[in-house]
Amino acid sequence: MKKVTQQQIKQANMETVFRLIQTSKGASRASLSKVTQLSPTTISTIVDDLIKKSIVVESALIDNPGAGRKAITLEINNGSKYLIGMELNELGVTGTIYNLKNDPFITKTLLYNKKNHDKDEFLRLIVDLVRMLVDAVPDKTKELLGICIGVPGMLDSERRSIVVSTPLLIKDMEIINKLSLELPYPVYMENESLLAAIAEKEHFKKTTGPFIYLNVNKGLGVSIMINDKPMLGVSKVFPEIGHMSLDVNGPLCPCGNRGCFETMVSLTALTERTLMLMPEYKDSVLHKLTGSDPEKINELVIAQAVKLNDPLALAVVQEISRNLAYGIVNLINIFNPEVIVIGGRLSHLGEVLLASVVDIVHERALAPFSQACSIFLSRLNVNNVSAGASLYVLNKVLEEQI
């Protein structure tokens, strides 16, 4: 068993106290001690550190029944600090400013010039967008605590670079060190699926078993969290579940394998299969909804057709659901998770997708494991990658208090 260090205990206590102040109304040192079972001295030390960093402020006095004096309430200091969460994708980069309660209040997007789709263009867009967001903050006295960028792909945490990103069509791209030369703020980078999982997990109670988040967009990313921490391999990178083969004779993947999870379950697979079947379904409502323009086929118009009980849309969703379920069966049998969340843009297909997946999973997965696992669609309507990136920065700030 891995030994828990004193540093890790302090960090966990700091995060717990911060979250309680963040979500509670009228929290006091005494109430925090009671809820956490931490000693008053420990609570005071943590709170004092948060106040010193101006992350928490003392507010109004509240009645304290049975005590000789009123208790001082504690609140998150939203007035002087903010965070930026960003998402890098095949279209460009989107950034959002968040307060310390992780409420978004400014979002901006910059698209890249596809004729100049290279590494320098990505870096320029990120720098330009950060400067735009900072300029958009009315109160120039507010401090930007940090920036985190969500990236679809495999990252090298030590070199702080992108090893490979299939959606972005880039390999071996140094990013953080170069950005640090341009931006006078702490800059972090993390896999977008992990950041989305961090944001999603905020809406669930603490899980004792593995929590798995599937981020299905143009590609498919999977994040596995155990005890609120991401699972890493010996190379300090996340498991590449998207390249788990579902069909050894399936379509060729850019990674060189065949029948990879993400080649069979993605927005690309969804649209390609729809276009392939459209000539056979001449009466499909999709012809009318898109004007038979293949560029207009996407998950939203297919979801609209599903609501109209269109045979083509239903057939395609059932096929994608089946492949998704086969992948989830493997995940359940291997990891025995407590919760699996289907997120990303594919989740817009809604309950028809979920119901089909659940039926197949219960039919094929090991019964004791599938019965212990709950499967949900994403509960977030906001950009969960940017929201998770903001939470990531906030956790980094809290770590600095230890």
CSV table of C-alpha atoms in Angstrom, one decimal:
chain,number,residue,atom,x,y,z
A,1,MET,CA,0.0,0.0,0.0
A,2,LYS,CA,1.2,3.5,-0.8
A,3,LYS,CA,2.0,5.5,2.3
A,4,VAL,CA,0.1,8.8,2.7
A,5,THR,CA,2.5,11.6,3.5
A,6,GLN,CA,1.9,14.5,5.9
A,7,GLN,CA,2.0,16.8,3.0
A,8,GLN,CA,-0.9,15.0,1.3
A,9,ILE,CA,-2.9,15.0,4.5
A,10,LYS,CA,-2.5,18.7,4.8
A,11,GLN,CA,-3.4,19.3,1.2
A,12,ALA,CA,-6.6,17.1,1.6
A,13,ASN,CA,-7.5,19.0,4.7
A,14,MET,CA,-7.0,22.4,3.0
A,15,GLU,CA,-9.1,21.4,0.0
A,16,THR,CA,-11.9,20.1,2.3
A,17,VAL,CA,-12.0,23.3,4.3
A,18,PHE,CA,-12.0,25.4,1.2
A,19,ARG,CA,-14.8,23.5,-0.4
A,20,LEU,CA,-16.9,23.7,2.7
A,21,ILE,CA,-16.5,27.5,2.9
A,22,GLN,CA,-17.1,27.7,-0.9
A,23,THR,CA,-20.4,25.8,-0.7
A,24,SER,CA,-21.7,26.7,2.7
A,25,LYS,CA,-23.5,29.9,3.9
A,26,GLY,CA,-22.3,31.2,7.2
A,27,ALA,CA,-19.4,28.8,7.8
A,28,SER,CA,-17.4,29.6,10.9
A,29,ARG,CA,-14.2,28.1,12.3
A,30,ALA,CA,-16.3,26.2,15.0
A,31,SER,CA,-18.7,24.8,12.4
A,32,LEU,CA,-15.8,23.7,10.2
A,33,SER,CA,-14.1,21.9,13.1
A,34,LYS,CA,-17.4,20.1,13.9
A,35,VAL,CA,-18.1,19.0,10.3
A,36,THR,CA,-14.5,17.9,9.5
A,37,GLN,CA,-13.6,16.5,12.9
A,38,LEU,CA,-10.4,18.5,12.7
A,39,SER,CA,-9.1,20.2,15.8
A,40,PRO,CA,-9.8,24.0,16.2
A,41,THR,CA,-6.1,24.6,16.0
A,42,THR,CA,-5.8,22.9,12.7
A,43,ILE,CA,-8.9,24.7,11.3
A,44,SER,CA,-7.5,28.1,12.5
A,45,THR,CA,-4.2,27.4,10.8
A,46,ILE,CA,-5.8,26.5,7.5
A,47,VAL,CA,-8.2,29.4,7.6
A,48,ASP,CA,-5.5,31.9,8.5
A,49,ASP,CA,-3.4,30.6,5.5
A,50,LEU,CA,-6.4,31.1,3.2
A,51,ILE,CA,-7.0,34.6,4.5
A,52,LYS,CA,-3.3,35.5,4.2
A,53,LYS,CA,-3.5,34.6,0.5
A,54,SER,CA,-6.8,36.6,0.2
A,55,ILE,CA,-8.7,33.5,-1.0
A,56,VAL,CA,-11.0,33.7,2.0
A,57,VAL,CA,-12.3,36.7,3.9
A,58,GLU,CA,-13.9,37.1,7.3
A,59,SER,CA,-17.4,38.4,7.1
A,60,ALA,CA,-20.4,39.1,9.3
A,61,LEU,CA,-20.8,37.9,12.9
A,62,ILE,CA,-23.4,35.2,13.5
A,63,ASP,CA,-25.2,34.1,16.7
A,64,ASN,CA,-23.4,31.3,18.4
A,65,PRO,CA,-25.9,29.6,20.8
A,66,GLY,CA,-24.4,28.5,24.0
A,67,ALA,CA,-21.2,30.5,23.5
A,68,GLY,CA,-20.2,33.8,25.2
A,69,ARG,CA,-19.5,35.6,21.9
A,70,LYS,CA,-20.7,35.6,18.3
A,71,ALA,CA,-18.8,33.5,15.7
A,72,ILE,CA,-17.2,35.2,12.6
A,73,THR,CA,-18.4,33.8,9.3
A,74,LEU,CA,-16.0,33.0,6.5
A,75,GLU,CA,-16.6,33.6,2.7
A,76,ILE,CA,-14.8,33.1,-0.5
A,77,ASN,CA,-13.1,36.3,-1.6
A,78,ASN,CA,-14.6,36.8,-5.1
A,79,GLY,CA,-13.8,40.5,-5.2
A,80,SER,CA,-10.0,40.4,-5.8
A,81,LYS,CA,-9.1,37.2,-7.6
A,82,TYR,CA,-10.0,35.3,-10.7
A,83,LEU,CA,-9.0,32.3,-12.8
A,84,ILE,CA,-8.9,31.4,-16.5
A,85,GLY,CA,-9.9,28.0,-17.9
A,86,MET,CA,-9.2,27.3,-21.6
A,87,GLU,CA,-9.9,24.6,-24.2
A,88,LEU,CA,-7.7,24.0,-27.2
A,89,ASN,CA,-9.5,22.2,-30.0
A,90,GLU,CA,-9.5,21.7,-33.8
A,91,LEU,CA,-11.3,25.0,-34.4
A,92,GLY,CA,-9.2,27.2,-32.2
A,93,VAL,CA,-9.2,28.1,-28.5
A,94,THR,CA,-12.0,29.1,-26.1
A,95,GLY,CA,-11.3,30.8,-22.7
A,96,THR,CA,-13.5,31.7,-19.8
A,97,ILE,CA,-12.9,33.8,-16.7
A,98,TYR,CA,-14.2,32.3,-13.4
A,99,ASN,CA,-14.4,33.7,-9.9
A,100,LEU,CA,-13.3,31.6,-6.9
A,101,LYS,CA,-16.7,29.9,-6.6
A,102,ASN,CA,-16.1,28.7,-10.2
A,103,ASP,CA,-18.9,30.8,-11.6
A,104,PRO,CA,-18.1,31.8,-15.3
A,105,PHE,CA,-18.6,35.5,-16.2
A,106,ILE,CA,-16.6,36.2,-19.4
A,107,THR,CA,-16.1,33.8,-22.4
A,108,LYS,CA,-14.2,34.5,-25.6
A,109,THR,CA,-13.2,32.3,-28.6
A,110,LEU,CA,-10.5,32.8,-31.2
A,111,LEU,CA,-10.5,30.6,-34.4
A,112,TYR,CA,-7.3,29.7,-36.2
A,113,ASN,CA,-6.7,30.3,-39.8
A,114,LYS,CA,-6.9,26.8,-41.3
A,115,LYS,CA,-4.4,27.7,-44.0
A,116,ASN,CA,-1.9,28.4,-41.3
A,117,HIS,CA,-2.7,25.5,-39.0
A,118,ASP,CA,0.7,25.1,-37.2
A,119,LYS,CA,2.3,25.1,-33.8
A,120,ASP,CA,3.1,28.9,-33.8
A,121,GLU,CA,-0.6,29.6,-34.7
A,122,PHE,CA,-1.8,27.7,-31.6
A,123,LEU,CA,0.6,29.5,-29.3
A,124,ARG,CA,-0.3,32.9,-30.8
A,125,LEU,CA,-4.0,32.3,-30.3
A,126,ILE,CA,-3.6,31.3,-26.7
A,127,VAL,CA,-1.5,34.4,-25.9
A,128,ASP,CA,-3.9,36.7,-27.8
A,129,LEU,CA,-6.9,35.2,-26.0
A,130,VAL,CA,-5.4,35.5,-22.6
A,131,ARG,CA,-4.7,39.1,-23.2
A,132,MET,CA,-8.2,39.7,-24.5
A,133,LEU,CA,-9.7,38.1,-21.4
A,134,VAL,CA,-7.5,40.1,-19.0
A,135,ASP,CA,-8.4,43.3,-20.8
A,136,ALA,CA,-12.1,42.5,-20.5
A,137,VAL,CA,-12.0,42.4,-16.7
A,138,PRO,CA,-13.4,45.8,-15.6
A,139,ASP,CA,-11.5,46.0,-12.3
A,140,LYS,CA,-7.8,46.1,-13.1
A,141,THR,CA,-6.9,45.6,-9.4
A,142,LYS,CA,-8.1,42.0,-9.6
A,143,GLU,CA,-5.4,39.4,-9.6
A,144,LEU,CA,-5.3,36.5,-12.1
A,145,LEU,CA,-4.2,33.5,-10.1
A,146,GLY,CA,-3.5,31.3,-13.1
A,147,ILE,CA,-4.4,29.8,-16.4
A,148,CYS,CA,-5.0,26.1,-17.3
A,149,ILE,CA,-5.4,24.9,-20.9
A,150,GLY,CA,-7.3,21.7,-21.7
A,151,VAL,CA,-5.7,19.8,-24.6
A,152,PRO,CA,-7.1,16.7,-26.5
A,153,GLY,CA,-4.1,14.4,-26.6
A,154,MET,CA,-1.2,12.7,-24.8
A,155,LEU,CA,0.9,15.1,-22.7
A,156,ASP,CA,4.4,15.0,-21.3
A,157,SER,CA,4.1,16.5,-17.8
A,158,GLU,CA,7.9,16.7,-17.3
A,159,ARG,CA,8.6,18.4,-20.6
A,160,ARG,CA,5.3,20.3,-20.3
A,161,SER,CA,4.6,19.6,-23.9
A,162,ILE,CA,2.0,17.8,-26.2
A,163,VAL,CA,3.3,14.4,-27.2
A,164,VAL,CA,0.6,13.8,-29.8
A,165,SER,CA,-2.9,15.1,-30.4
A,166,THR,CA,-5.0,13.4,-33.1
A,167,PRO,CA,-7.8,16.1,-33.2
A,168,LEU,CA,-5.2,18.9,-33.5
A,169,LEU,CA,-3.0,17.0,-36.0
A,170,ILE,CA,0.2,17.9,-34.0
A,171,LYS,CA,3.1,16.0,-32.5
A,172,ASP,CA,5.9,16.9,-30.0
A,173,MET,CA,4.8,20.5,-29.4
A,174,GLU,CA,6.4,22.4,-26.5
A,175,ILE,CA,3.8,24.8,-25.1
A,176,ILE,CA,4.0,25.7,-21.4
A,177,ASN,CA,7.6,26.9,-21.4
A,178,LYS,CA,7.0,29.1,-24.5
A,179,LEU,CA,3.8,30.5,-23.1
A,180,SER,CA,5.6,31.4,-19.8
A,181,LEU,CA,7.9,33.6,-21.8
A,182,GLU,CA,4.9,35.5,-23.1
A,183,LEU,CA,2.5,35.6,-20.1
A,184,PRO,CA,3.4,36.8,-16.6
A,185,TYR,CA,1.0,34.4,-15.0
A,186,PRO,CA,1.2,30.8,-13.8
A,187,VAL,CA,0.2,28.6,-16.8
A,188,TYR,CA,-0.8,24.9,-16.6
A,189,MET,CA,-1.8,22.3,-19.2
A,190,GLU,CA,-3.8,19.2,-18.7
A,191,ASN,CA,-5.6,16.5,-20.7
A,192,GLU,CA,-9.1,17.8,-21.6
A,193,SER,CA,-10.8,14.6,-20.5
A,194,LEU,CA,-9.3,14.8,-17.0
A,195,LEU,CA,-10.4,18.5,-16.7
A,196,ALA,CA,-13.9,17.6,-17.9
A,197,ALA,CA,-14.0,14.8,-15.3
A,198,ILE,CA,-12.9,17.1,-12.5
A,199,ALA,CA,-15.8,19.5,-13.4
A,200,GLU,CA,-18.3,16.7,-13.7
A,201,LYS,CA,-17.3,15.0,-10.5
A,202,GLU,CA,-18.2,18.2,-8.6
A,203,HIS,CA,-21.8,17.2,-9.2
A,204,PHE,CA,-21.5,13.8,-7.5
A,205,LYS,CA,-21.0,12.8,-3.9
A,206,LYS,CA,-17.5,11.4,-3.0
A,207,THR,CA,-17.2,8.0,-4.7
A,208,THR,CA,-15.4,5.1,-3.0
A,209,GLY,CA,-14.9,3.2,-6.3
A,210,PRO,CA,-13.4,4.4,-9.6
A,211,PHE,CA,-15.1,7.3,-11.3
A,212,ILE,CA,-14.9,7.1,-15.1
A,213,TYR,CA,-15.6,10.0,-17.5
A,214,LEU,CA,-15.9,9.4,-21.3
A,215,ASN,CA,-15.3,12.6,-23.3
A,216,VAL,CA,-16.7,11.8,-26.7
A,217,ASN,CA,-16.2,14.5,-29.3
A,218,LYS,CA,-14.3,14.3,-32.6
A,219,GLY,CA,-12.2,11.8,-30.7
A,220,LEU,CA,-12.8,9.8,-27.5
A,221,GLY,CA,-10.9,10.5,-24.3
A,222,VAL,CA,-11.4,8.6,-21.0
A,223,SER,CA,-10.4,9.8,-17.5
A,224,ILE,CA,-10.3,7.4,-14.6
A,225,MET,CA,-10.3,8.9,-11.1
A,226,ILE,CA,-9.8,6.9,-7.9
A,227,ASN,CA,-10.3,8.7,-4.6
A,228,ASP,CA,-10.6,12.0,-6.5
A,229,LYS,CA,-7.2,11.5,-8.1
A,230,PRO,CA,-6.5,10.6,-11.7
A,231,MET,CA,-5.1,7.2,-12.5
A,232,LEU,CA,-1.6,7.4,-14.1
A,233,GLY,CA,0.6,4.7,-15.6
A,234,VAL,CA,4.3,4.1,-14.9
A,235,SER,CA,5.1,6.8,-17.6
A,236,LYS,CA,3.1,9.4,-15.7
A,237,VAL,CA,0.5,9.6,-18.5
A,238,PHE,CA,-3.2,8.7,-18.5
A,239,PRO,CA,-4.3,5.3,-20.0
A,240,GLU,CA,-5.2,5.7,-23.7
A,241,ILE,CA,-8.6,3.9,-23.5
A,242,GLY,CA,-9.6,5.6,-26.8
A,243,HIS,CA,-7.1,3.3,-28.5
A,244,MET,CA,-8.4,0.1,-26.9
A,245,SER,CA,-9.4,-2.1,-29.9
A,246,LEU,CA,-13.0,-3.1,-30.1
A,247,ASP,CA,-12.7,-4.8,-33.5
A,248,VAL,CA,-9.4,-6.2,-34.7
A,249,ASN,CA,-10.7,-6.0,-38.3
A,250,GLY,CA,-12.3,-2.6,-37.8
A,251,PRO,CA,-11.4,0.8,-39.4
A,252,LEU,CA,-7.8,1.9,-39.4
A,253,CYS,CA,-7.0,4.4,-36.7
A,254,PRO,CA,-4.3,7.1,-37.1
A,255,CYS,CA,-2.4,5.4,-34.3
A,256,GLY,CA,-1.9,2.4,-36.6
A,257,ASN,CA,-4.3,0.1,-34.8
A,258,ARG,CA,-7.6,-1.1,-36.2
A,259,GLY,CA,-11.0,-0.9,-34.6
A,260,CYS,CA,-10.0,1.5,-31.9
A,261,PHE,CA,-12.7,2.7,-29.4
A,262,GLU,CA,-12.5,6.3,-30.8
A,263,THR,CA,-12.7,5.2,-34.4
A,264,MET,CA,-16.0,3.4,-33.6
A,265,VAL,CA,-17.4,5.9,-31.1
A,266,SER,CA,-17.0,9.6,-31.9
A,267,LEU,CA,-18.7,12.4,-33.7
A,268,THR,CA,-16.6,11.5,-36.8
A,269,ALA,CA,-18.0,7.9,-36.7
A,270,LEU,CA,-21.5,9.2,-36.1
A,271,THR,CA,-21.5,11.6,-39.1
A,272,GLU,CA,-19.7,9.2,-41.4
A,273,ARG,CA,-22.1,6.4,-40.7
A,274,THR,CA,-25.1,8.8,-41.2
A,275,LEU,CA,-23.8,10.0,-44.6
A,276,MET,CA,-23.1,6.4,-45.7
A,277,LEU,CA,-26.7,5.4,-44.9
A,278,MET,CA,-28.6,8.4,-46.2
A,279,PRO,CA,-28.9,7.2,-49.8
A,280,GLU,CA,-30.7,4.1,-48.4
A,281,TYR,CA,-33.2,6.2,-46.4
A,282,LYS,CA,-34.5,8.5,-49.1
A,283,ASP,CA,-37.5,9.5,-46.9
A,284,SER,CA,-35.4,10.4,-43.8
A,285,VAL,CA,-36.2,13.7,-42.2
A,286,LEU,CA,-32.4,14.4,-42.2
A,287,HIS,CA,-32.6,15.2,-45.9
A,288,LYS,CA,-35.0,18.0,-45.1
A,289,LEU,CA,-33.3,19.2,-41.9
A,290,THR,CA,-29.9,19.5,-43.7
A,291,GLY,CA,-31.0,20.4,-47.2
A,292,SER,CA,-29.0,17.2,-48.1
A,293,ASP,CA,-25.9,19.2,-47.3
A,294,PRO,CA,-23.3,16.8,-45.8
A,295,GLU,CA,-21.6,19.7,-44.0
A,296,LYS,CA,-24.8,20.2,-41.9
A,297,ILE,CA,-24.8,16.6,-40.5
A,298,ASN,CA,-23.8,16.8,-36.8
A,299,GLU,CA,-24.9,15.4,-33.4
A,300,LEU,CA,-27.5,18.2,-32.9
A,301,VAL,CA,-29.4,17.6,-36.1
A,302,ILE,CA,-29.3,13.9,-35.5
A,303,ALA,CA,-30.6,14.3,-32.0
A,304,GLN,CA,-33.4,16.4,-33.5
A,305,ALA,CA,-34.2,13.7,-36.0
A,306,VAL,CA,-34.2,11.1,-33.2
A,307,LYS,CA,-36.9,13.1,-31.4
A,308,LEU,CA,-39.0,12.8,-34.6
A,309,ASN,CA,-38.5,9.0,-34.6
A,310,ASP,CA,-36.6,9.1,-37.8
A,311,PRO,CA,-35.6,5.6,-38.8
A,312,LEU,CA,-32.2,6.6,-40.1
A,313,ALA,CA,-31.3,8.7,-37.1
A,314,LEU,CA,-32.5,5.9,-34.7
A,315,ALA,CA,-30.5,3.3,-36.7
A,316,VAL,CA,-27.2,5.3,-36.5
A,317,VAL,CA,-27.7,6.1,-32.8
A,318,GLN,CA,-28.4,2.4,-32.0
A,319,GLU,CA,-25.1,1.4,-33.8
A,320,ILE,CA,-23.0,4.0,-32.0
A,321,SER,CA,-24.7,3.1,-28.7
A,322,ARG,CA,-23.9,-0.6,-29.3
A,323,ASN,CA,-20.2,0.2,-29.9
A,324,LEU,CA,-20.1,2.6,-26.9
A,325,ALA,CA,-21.7,-0.1,-24.7
A,326,TYR,CA,-19.1,-2.7,-25.8
A,327,GLY,CA,-16.3,-0.3,-24.7
A,328,ILE,CA,-18.0,0.4,-21.4
A,329,VAL,CA,-18.4,-3.3,-20.8
A,330,ASN,CA,-14.7,-3.7,-21.0
A,331,LEU,CA,-14.2,-0.7,-18.6
A,332,ILE,CA,-16.6,-2.2,-16.1
A,333,ASN,CA,-15.1,-5.6,-16.2
A,334,ILE,CA,-11.5,-4.2,-15.8
A,335,PHE,CA,-12.0,-1.4,-13.3
A,336,ASN,CA,-15.2,-2.3,-11.4
A,337,PRO,CA,-16.2,1.4,-11.3
A,338,GLU,CA,-18.9,3.1,-9.1
A,339,VAL,CA,-19.9,5.7,-11.7
A,340,ILE,CA,-19.5,6.2,-15.4
A,341,VAL,CA,-20.4,9.5,-17.1
A,342,ILE,CA,-20.9,9.8,-20.8
A,343,GLY,CA,-19.9,13.4,-21.7
A,344,GLY,CA,-18.7,15.5,-24.6
A,345,ARG,CA,-20.9,16.4,-27.6
A,346,LEU,CA,-22.1,12.9,-28.1
A,347,SER,CA,-24.1,13.2,-24.9
A,348,HIS,CA,-26.5,15.5,-26.8
A,349,LEU,CA,-28.0,12.4,-28.3
A,350,GLY,CA,-29.7,12.0,-24.9
A,351,GLU,CA,-31.8,9.3,-23.3
A,352,VAL,CA,-32.1,7.2,-26.4
A,353,LEU,CA,-28.3,6.8,-26.4
A,354,LEU,CA,-28.2,6.2,-22.7
A,355,ALA,CA,-31.0,3.7,-22.5
A,356,SER,CA,-29.5,1.5,-25.3
A,357,VAL,CA,-26.1,1.6,-23.6
A,358,VAL,CA,-27.5,0.6,-20.2
A,359,ASP,CA,-29.4,-2.3,-21.7
A,360,ILE,CA,-26.4,-3.8,-23.5
A,361,VAL,CA,-24.1,-3.2,-20.5
A,362,HIS,CA,-26.5,-5.1,-18.2
A,363,GLU,CA,-26.7,-7.9,-20.7
A,364,ARG,CA,-23.0,-8.3,-21.3
A,365,ALA,CA,-20.9,-7.0,-18.3
A,366,LEU,CA,-20.2,-9.1,-15.3
A,367,ALA,CA,-23.3,-8.9,-13.2
A,368,PRO,CA,-21.8,-8.1,-9.8
A,369,PHE,CA,-19.8,-5.2,-11.4
A,370,SER,CA,-22.6,-3.8,-13.7
A,371,GLN,CA,-25.1,-3.9,-10.8
A,372,ALA,CA,-22.7,-1.8,-8.7
A,373,CYS,CA,-22.1,0.8,-11.4
A,374,SER,CA,-24.3,3.7,-12.3
A,375,ILE,CA,-24.1,5.2,-15.8
A,376,PHE,CA,-25.2,8.8,-16.4
A,377,LEU,CA,-25.1,11.4,-19.2
A,378,SER,CA,-23.1,14.5,-18.4
A,379,ARG,CA,-24.9,16.8,-16.0
A,380,LEU,CA,-23.2,19.9,-17.1
A,381,ASN,CA,-24.6,22.3,-19.7
A,382,VAL,CA,-21.5,24.6,-19.6
A,383,ASN,CA,-18.1,24.1,-21.1
A,384,ASN,CA,-16.9,21.5,-18.7
A,385,VAL,CA,-13.3,21.5,-19.9
A,386,SER,CA,-12.9,25.2,-19.1
A,387,ALA,CA,-14.7,24.7,-15.8
A,388,GLY,CA,-12.5,21.8,-14.9
A,389,ALA,CA,-9.4,23.9,-15.9
A,390,SER,CA,-10.5,26.6,-13.5
A,391,LEU,CA,-10.9,24.1,-10.7
A,392,TYR,CA,-7.4,22.7,-11.6
A,393,VAL,CA,-5.8,26.1,-11.2
A,394,LEU,CA,-7.6,26.7,-7.9
A,395,ASN,CA,-6.3,23.3,-6.6
A,396,LYS,CA,-2.8,24.4,-7.6
A,397,VAL,CA,-3.2,27.6,-5.7
A,398,LEU,CA,-4.4,25.7,-2.6
A,399,GLU,CA,-1.4,23.4,-2.8
A,400,GLU,CA,0.8,26.5,-2.5
A,401,GLN,CA,-0.6,27.1,0.9
A,402,ILE,CA,0.8,23.9,2.3
